[in-house]
GROMACS .gro file of C-alpha atoms in nm:
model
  338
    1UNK     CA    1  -3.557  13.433  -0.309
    2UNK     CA    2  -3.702  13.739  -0.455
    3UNK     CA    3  -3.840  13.849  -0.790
    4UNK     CA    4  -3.886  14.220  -0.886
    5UNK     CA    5  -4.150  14.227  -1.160
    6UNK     CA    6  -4.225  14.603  -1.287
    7UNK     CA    7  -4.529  14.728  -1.488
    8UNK     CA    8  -4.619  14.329  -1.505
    9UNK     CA    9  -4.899  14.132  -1.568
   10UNK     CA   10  -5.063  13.825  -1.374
   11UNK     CA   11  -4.927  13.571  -1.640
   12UNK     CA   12  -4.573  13.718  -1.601
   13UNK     CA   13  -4.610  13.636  -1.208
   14UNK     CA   14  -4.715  13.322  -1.254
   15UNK     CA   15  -4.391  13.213  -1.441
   16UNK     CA   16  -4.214  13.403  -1.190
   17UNK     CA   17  -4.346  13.171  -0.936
   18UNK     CA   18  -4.254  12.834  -1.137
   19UNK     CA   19  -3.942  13.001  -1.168
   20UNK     CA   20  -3.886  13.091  -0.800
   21UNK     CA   21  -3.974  12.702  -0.691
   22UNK     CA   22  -3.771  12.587  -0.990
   23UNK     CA   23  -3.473  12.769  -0.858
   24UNK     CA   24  -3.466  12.653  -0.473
   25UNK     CA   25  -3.546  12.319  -0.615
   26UNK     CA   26  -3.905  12.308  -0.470
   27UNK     CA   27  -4.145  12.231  -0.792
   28UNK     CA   28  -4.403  12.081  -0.592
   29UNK     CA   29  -4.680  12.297  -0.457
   30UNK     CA   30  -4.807  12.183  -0.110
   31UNK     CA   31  -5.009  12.468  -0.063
   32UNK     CA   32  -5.357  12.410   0.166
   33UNK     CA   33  -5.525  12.782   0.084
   34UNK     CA   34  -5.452  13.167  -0.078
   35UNK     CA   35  -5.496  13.447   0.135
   36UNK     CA   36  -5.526  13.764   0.014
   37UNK     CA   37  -5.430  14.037   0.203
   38UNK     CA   38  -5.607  14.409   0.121
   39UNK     CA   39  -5.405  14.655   0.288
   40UNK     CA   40  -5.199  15.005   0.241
   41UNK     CA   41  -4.783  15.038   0.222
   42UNK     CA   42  -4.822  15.131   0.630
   43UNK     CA   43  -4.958  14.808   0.735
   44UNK     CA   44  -4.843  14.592   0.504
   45UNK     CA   45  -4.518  14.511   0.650
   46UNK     CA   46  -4.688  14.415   1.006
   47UNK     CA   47  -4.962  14.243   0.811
   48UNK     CA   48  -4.702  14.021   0.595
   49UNK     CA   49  -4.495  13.916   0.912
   50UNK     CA   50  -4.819  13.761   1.067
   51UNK     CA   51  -4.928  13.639   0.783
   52UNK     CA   52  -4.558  13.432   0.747
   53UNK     CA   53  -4.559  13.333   1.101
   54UNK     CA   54  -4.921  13.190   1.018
   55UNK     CA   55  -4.827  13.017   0.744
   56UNK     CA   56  -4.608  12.757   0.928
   57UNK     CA   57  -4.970  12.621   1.067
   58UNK     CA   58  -5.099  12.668   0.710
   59UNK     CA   59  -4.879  12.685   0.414
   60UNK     CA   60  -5.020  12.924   0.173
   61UNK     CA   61  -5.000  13.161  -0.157
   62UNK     CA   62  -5.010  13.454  -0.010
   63UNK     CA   63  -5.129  13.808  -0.212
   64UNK     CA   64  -5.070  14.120  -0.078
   65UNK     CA   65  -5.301  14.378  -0.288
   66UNK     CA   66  -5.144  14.753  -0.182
   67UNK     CA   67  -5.332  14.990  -0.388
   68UNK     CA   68  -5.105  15.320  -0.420
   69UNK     CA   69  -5.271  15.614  -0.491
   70UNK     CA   70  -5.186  15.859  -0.767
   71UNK     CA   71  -5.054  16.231  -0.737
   72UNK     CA   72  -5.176  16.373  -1.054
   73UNK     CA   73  -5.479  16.276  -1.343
   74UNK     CA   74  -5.262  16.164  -1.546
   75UNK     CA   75  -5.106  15.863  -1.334
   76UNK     CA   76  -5.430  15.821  -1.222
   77UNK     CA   77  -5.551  15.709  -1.610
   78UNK     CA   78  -5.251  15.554  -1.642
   79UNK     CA   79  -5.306  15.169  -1.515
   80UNK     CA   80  -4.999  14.981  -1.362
   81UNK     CA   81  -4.929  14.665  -1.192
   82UNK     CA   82  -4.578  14.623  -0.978
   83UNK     CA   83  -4.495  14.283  -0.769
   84UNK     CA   84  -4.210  14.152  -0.570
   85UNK     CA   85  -4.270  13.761  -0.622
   86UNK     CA   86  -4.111  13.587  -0.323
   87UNK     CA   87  -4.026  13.236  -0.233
   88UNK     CA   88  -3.862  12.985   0.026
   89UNK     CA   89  -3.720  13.145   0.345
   90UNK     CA   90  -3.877  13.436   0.226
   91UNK     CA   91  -4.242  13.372   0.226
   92UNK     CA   92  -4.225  13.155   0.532
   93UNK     CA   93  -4.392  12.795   0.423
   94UNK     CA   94  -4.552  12.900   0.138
   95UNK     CA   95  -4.515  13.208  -0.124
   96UNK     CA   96  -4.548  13.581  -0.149
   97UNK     CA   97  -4.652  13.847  -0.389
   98UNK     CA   98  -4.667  14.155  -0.331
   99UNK     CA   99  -4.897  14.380  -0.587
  100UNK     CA  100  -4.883  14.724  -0.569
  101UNK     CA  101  -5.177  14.861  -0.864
  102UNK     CA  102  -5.140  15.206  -1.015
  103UNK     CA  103  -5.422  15.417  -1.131
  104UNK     CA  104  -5.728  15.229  -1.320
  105UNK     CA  105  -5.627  14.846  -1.222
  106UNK     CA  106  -5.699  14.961  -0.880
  107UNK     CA  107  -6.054  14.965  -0.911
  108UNK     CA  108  -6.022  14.634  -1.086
  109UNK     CA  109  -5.753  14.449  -0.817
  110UNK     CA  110  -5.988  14.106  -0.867
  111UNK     CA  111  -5.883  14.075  -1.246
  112UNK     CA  112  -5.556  14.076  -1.088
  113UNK     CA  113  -5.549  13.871  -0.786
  114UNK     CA  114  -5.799  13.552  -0.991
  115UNK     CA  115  -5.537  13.427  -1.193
  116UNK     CA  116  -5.291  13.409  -0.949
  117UNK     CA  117  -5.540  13.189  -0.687
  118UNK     CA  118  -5.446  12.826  -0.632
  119UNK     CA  119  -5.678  12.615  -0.801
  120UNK     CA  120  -5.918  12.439  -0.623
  121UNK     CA  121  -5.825  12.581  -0.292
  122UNK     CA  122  -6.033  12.765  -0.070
  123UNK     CA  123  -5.969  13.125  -0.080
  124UNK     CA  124  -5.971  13.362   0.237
  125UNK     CA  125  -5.971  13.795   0.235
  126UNK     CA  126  -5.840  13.953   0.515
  127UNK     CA  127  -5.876  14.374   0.566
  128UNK     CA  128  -5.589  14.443   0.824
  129UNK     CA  129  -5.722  14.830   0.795
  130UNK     CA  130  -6.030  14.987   0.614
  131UNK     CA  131  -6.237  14.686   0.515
  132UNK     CA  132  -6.539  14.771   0.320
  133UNK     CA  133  -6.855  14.817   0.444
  134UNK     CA  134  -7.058  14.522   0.293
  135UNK     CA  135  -6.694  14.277   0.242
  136UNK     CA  136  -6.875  14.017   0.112
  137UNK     CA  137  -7.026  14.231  -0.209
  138UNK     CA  138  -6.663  14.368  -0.261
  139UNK     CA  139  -6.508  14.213  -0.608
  140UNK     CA  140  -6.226  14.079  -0.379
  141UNK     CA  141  -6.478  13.954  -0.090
  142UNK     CA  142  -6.664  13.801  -0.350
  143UNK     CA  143  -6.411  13.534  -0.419
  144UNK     CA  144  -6.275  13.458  -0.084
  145UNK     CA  145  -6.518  13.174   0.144
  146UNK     CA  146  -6.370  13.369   0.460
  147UNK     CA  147  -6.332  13.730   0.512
  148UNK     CA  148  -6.188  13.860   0.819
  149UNK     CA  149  -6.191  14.213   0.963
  150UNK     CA  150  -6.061  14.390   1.235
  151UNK     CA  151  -6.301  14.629   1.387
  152UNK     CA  152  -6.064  14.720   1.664
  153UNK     CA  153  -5.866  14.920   1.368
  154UNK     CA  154  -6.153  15.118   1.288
  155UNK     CA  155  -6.209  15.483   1.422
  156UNK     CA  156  -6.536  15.416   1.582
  157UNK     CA  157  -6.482  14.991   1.652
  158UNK     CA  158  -6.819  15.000   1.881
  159UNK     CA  159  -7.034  15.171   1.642
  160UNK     CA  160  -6.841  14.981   1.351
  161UNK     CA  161  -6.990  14.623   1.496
  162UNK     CA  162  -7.380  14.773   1.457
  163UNK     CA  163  -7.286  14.815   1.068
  164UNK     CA  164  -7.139  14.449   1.033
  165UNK     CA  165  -7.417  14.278   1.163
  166UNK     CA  166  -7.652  14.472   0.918
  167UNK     CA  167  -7.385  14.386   0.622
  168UNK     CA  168  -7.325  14.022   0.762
  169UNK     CA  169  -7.290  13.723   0.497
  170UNK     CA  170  -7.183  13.332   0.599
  171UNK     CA  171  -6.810  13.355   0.598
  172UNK     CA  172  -6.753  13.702   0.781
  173UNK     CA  173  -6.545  13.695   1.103
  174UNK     CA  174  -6.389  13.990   1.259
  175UNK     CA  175  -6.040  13.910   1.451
  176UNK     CA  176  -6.187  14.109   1.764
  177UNK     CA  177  -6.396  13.829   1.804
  178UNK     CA  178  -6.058  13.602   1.782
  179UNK     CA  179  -5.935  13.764   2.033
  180UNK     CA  180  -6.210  13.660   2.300
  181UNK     CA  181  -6.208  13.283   2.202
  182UNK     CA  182  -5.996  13.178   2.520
  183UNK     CA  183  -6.236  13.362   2.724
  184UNK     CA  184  -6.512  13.193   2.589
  185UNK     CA  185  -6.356  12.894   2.655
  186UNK     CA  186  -6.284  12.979   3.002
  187UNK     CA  187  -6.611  13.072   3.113
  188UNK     CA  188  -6.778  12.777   2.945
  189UNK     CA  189  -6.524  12.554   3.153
  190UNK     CA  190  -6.635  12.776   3.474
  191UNK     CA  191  -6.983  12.682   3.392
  192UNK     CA  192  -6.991  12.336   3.347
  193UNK     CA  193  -6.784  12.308   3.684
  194UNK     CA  194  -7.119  12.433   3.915
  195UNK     CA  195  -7.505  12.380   3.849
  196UNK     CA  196  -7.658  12.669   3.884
  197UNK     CA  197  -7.880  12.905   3.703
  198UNK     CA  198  -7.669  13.330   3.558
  199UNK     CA  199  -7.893  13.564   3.675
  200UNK     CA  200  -7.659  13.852   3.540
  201UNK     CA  201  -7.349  13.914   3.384
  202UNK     CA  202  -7.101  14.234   3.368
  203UNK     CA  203  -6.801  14.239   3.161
  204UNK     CA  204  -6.536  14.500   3.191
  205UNK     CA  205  -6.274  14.646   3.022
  206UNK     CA  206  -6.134  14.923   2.801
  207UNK     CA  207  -6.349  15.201   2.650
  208UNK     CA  208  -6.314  15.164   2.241
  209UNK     CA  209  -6.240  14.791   2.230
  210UNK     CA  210  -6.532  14.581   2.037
  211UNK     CA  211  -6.377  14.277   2.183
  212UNK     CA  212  -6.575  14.377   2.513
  213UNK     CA  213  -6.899  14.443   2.364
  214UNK     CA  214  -6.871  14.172   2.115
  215UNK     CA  215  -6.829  13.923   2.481
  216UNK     CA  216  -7.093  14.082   2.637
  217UNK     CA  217  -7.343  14.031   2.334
  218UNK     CA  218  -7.222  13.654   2.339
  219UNK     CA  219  -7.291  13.616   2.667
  220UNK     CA  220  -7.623  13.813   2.665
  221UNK     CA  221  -7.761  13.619   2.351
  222UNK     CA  222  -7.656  13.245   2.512
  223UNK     CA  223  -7.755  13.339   2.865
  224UNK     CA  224  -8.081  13.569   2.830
  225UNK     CA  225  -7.978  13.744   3.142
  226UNK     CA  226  -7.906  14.143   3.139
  227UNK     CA  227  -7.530  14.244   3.082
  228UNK     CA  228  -7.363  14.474   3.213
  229UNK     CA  229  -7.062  14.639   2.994
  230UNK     CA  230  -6.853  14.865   3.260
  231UNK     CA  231  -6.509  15.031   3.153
  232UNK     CA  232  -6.166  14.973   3.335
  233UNK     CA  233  -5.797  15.144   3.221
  234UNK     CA  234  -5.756  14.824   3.010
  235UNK     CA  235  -5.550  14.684   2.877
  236UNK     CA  236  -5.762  14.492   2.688
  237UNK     CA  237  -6.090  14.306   2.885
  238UNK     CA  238  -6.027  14.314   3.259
  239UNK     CA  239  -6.299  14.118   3.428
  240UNK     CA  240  -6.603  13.933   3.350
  241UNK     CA  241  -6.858  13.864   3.683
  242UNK     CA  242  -7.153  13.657   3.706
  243UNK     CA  243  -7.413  13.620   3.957
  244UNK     CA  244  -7.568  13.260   3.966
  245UNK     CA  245  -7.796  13.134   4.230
  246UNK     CA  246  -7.505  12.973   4.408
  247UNK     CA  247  -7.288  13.281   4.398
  248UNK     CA  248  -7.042  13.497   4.208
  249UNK     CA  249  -6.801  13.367   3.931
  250UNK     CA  250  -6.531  13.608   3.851
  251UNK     CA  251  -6.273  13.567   3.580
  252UNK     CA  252  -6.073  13.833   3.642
  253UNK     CA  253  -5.744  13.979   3.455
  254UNK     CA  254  -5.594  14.298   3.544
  255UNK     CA  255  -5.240  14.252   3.362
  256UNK     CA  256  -5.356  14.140   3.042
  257UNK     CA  257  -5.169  13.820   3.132
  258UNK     CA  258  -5.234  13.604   3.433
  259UNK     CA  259  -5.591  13.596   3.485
  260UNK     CA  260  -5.792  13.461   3.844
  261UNK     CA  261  -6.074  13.241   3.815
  262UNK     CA  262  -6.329  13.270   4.158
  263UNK     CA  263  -6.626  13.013   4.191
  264UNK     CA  264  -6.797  13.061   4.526
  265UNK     CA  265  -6.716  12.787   4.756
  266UNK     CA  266  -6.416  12.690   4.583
  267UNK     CA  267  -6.001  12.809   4.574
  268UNK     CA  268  -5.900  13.063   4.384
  269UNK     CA  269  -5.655  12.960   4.073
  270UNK     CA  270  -5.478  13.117   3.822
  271UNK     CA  271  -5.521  13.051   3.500
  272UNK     CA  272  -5.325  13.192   3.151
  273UNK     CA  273  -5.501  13.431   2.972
  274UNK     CA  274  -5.244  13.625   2.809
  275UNK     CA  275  -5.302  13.864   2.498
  276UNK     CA  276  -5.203  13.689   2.147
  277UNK     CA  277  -5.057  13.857   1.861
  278UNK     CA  278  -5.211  13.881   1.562
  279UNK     CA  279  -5.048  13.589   1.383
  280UNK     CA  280  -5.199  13.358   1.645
  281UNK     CA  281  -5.553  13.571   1.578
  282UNK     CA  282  -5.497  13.477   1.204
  283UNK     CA  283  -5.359  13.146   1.269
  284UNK     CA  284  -5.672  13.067   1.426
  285UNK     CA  285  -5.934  13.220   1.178
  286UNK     CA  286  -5.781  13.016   0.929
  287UNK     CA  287  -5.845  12.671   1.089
  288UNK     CA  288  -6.222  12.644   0.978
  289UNK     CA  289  -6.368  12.745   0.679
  290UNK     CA  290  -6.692  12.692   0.731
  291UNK     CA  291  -6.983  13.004   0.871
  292UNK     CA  292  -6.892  13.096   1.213
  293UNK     CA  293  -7.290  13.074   1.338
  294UNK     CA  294  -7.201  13.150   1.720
  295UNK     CA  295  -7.053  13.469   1.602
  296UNK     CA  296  -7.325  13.560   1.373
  297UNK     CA  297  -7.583  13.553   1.653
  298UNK     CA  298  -7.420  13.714   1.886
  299UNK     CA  299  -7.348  13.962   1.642
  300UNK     CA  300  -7.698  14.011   1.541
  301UNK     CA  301  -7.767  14.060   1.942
  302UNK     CA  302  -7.722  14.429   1.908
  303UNK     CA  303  -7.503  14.641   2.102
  304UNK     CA  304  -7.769  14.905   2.172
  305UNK     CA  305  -7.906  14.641   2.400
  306UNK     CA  306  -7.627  14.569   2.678
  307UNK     CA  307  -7.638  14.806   2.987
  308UNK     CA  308  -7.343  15.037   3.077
  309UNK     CA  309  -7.227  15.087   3.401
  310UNK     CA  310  -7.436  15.404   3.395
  311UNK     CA  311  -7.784  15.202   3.398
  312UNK     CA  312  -7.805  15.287   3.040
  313UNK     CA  313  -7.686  15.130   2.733
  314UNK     CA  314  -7.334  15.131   2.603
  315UNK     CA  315  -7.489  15.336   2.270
  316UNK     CA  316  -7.765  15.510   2.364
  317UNK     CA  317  -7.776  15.826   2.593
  318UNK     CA  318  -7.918  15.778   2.959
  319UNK     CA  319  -8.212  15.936   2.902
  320UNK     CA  320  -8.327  15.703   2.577
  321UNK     CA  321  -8.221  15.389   2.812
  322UNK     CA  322  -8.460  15.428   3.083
  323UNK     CA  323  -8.768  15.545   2.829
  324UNK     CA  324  -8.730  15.192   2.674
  325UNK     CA  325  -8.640  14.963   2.965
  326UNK     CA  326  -8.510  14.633   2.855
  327UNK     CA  327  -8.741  14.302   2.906
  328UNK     CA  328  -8.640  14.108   3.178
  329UNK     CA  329  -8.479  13.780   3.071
  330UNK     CA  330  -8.541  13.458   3.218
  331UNK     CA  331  -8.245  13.285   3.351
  332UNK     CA  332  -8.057  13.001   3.111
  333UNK     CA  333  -7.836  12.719   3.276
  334UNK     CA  334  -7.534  12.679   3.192
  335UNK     CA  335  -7.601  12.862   2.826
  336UNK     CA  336  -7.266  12.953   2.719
  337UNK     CA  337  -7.178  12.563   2.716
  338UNK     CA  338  -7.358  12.538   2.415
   0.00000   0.00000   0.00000
């Protein structure tokens, strides 16, 4: 069911909800969370599909905030507030509105979005495209205990990750980090199979994809051994290979599907690694709550301080990589089990 609500106002949305659940005979609310999505009319279909897919994990309120920009002055002073109110097979498990803000309510879209909130829910932001820099000092951040980005989206995603570490609060995630969570788990499982002490680590895979860096800075900051961050034709991460005292471990996928997993003095065996969609990435991220520290630190790690596959760093030009050699690290066992 859907409910076309022009030049509108929060309070006229709300009945429009009691109405919607009223009319497919659903009154109770069962609702675990809101998410509110910040987006533009491009994304916001894509957005809203894995956001309703995600939603039959977690049943949610979900609020779209699409803020349309204005031609001429005049519309621009002019405030207005659209939204397309949608319930039951609609809005997946939960419900949908859609608020497109006109001229001066755009630069207040939190006096919009706080009445409509569940109450006494947690509340989560999520910036499919142009998140701001600082998210959690935005009006929008500031209500939300989780708010996810997407550096991959951004023009420069490498460079993008040095500015969220400096801007990071508790309760920032980034979905490229989401992405890398089965490979996290894969190489902790690798670990814990051997004893043995990383003495170095390179990870490859595409050029622009912060999932790769992000991976290598994990790695770096659990292990304390150099990494390596090389580049491959993708898609995606390709290959992550460590040298340990009792040989090479290689995780390696060149399809972006069907990944091998080599342990020296062991068989080979093939292991699913397969590139989710973003629902799944979202699906995920809205499981816990709670401050992500692992991806904080690793974060913080710096990507001015992994090696390319140049000898320098993935940043920094040759030249200002071997007038500041990195320290030597000693070697951790079995680190990335933590």
């Amino acid at each position: 069911m859907k409910i076309d609500l022009t030049d509108t106002t929060s309070s006229k949305i709300n009945k429009a909800l009691v109405q919607g659940r009223r009319a497919i005979g659903t009154p109770a609310v069962g609702m675990v969370l809101t998410l509110v999505i910040v987006t533009d009319e491009e994304n916001a279909y894509d957005s809203l599909k894995a956001a309703n897919e995600a939603s039959r994990e977690h049943p949610s309120r979900t609020l779209v905030v699409i803020k349309r920009v204005s031609r001429s002055p005049r519309d621009r002073a002019k405030p207005r507030l659209d939204a397309e109110v949608r319930v039951g097979a609609d809005a997946g498990t939960g419900e949908t509105v859609v608020l497109r803000l006109y001229g001066e309510v755009i630069n207040h879209a939190q006096s919009v979005v706080l009445p409509l909130l569940l109450p006494d829910a947690p509340v989560v932001v999520w910036w499919p495209v142009n998140p701001p820099t600082d998210p959690a000092s935005d009006p929008l951040g500031g209500l939300a205990q989780r708010r996810v980005t997407d550096t991959y989206a951004s023009e420069q995603p490498v460079h993008e990750l040095t500015a969220r570490a400096e801007a990071y609060t508790p309760g920032d995630t980034d979905l490229s980090w989401t992405r890398i969570t089965p490979w996290r788990s894969m190489i902790a499982a690798a670990l814990d199979q051997v004893t043995c002490e990383v003495t170095s680590v390179e990870v490859e895979g595409e050029e622009f994809n912060p999932s790769c860096e992000l991976l290598a800075m994990w790695l770096a900051d659990r292990l304390h051994v150099p990494v390596k961050r090389s580049q491959s034709s993708g898609p995606g991460l390709t290959a992550v290979r460590m040298e340990t005292s009792t040989g090479q471990i290689v995780l390696d996928r060149a399809d972006g599907s069907l990944a091998t997993l080599s342990i020296q003095g062991q068989p080979d065996r093939a292991v699913a690694l397969k590139r989710r969609e973003t629902s799944e990435l979202i699906a995920e991220e809205l499981r816990r709550l709670d401050p992500d520290d692992t991806y904080a630190s690793a974060l913080r790690f710096g990507v001015d301080r992994l090696a390319d596959g140049e000898g320098g760093t993935s940043e920094e030009p040759k030249s200002a990589a071997k007038s500041a050699p990195a320290k030597k690290a000693a070697p951790a066992k079995k680190a990335a089990t933590k």
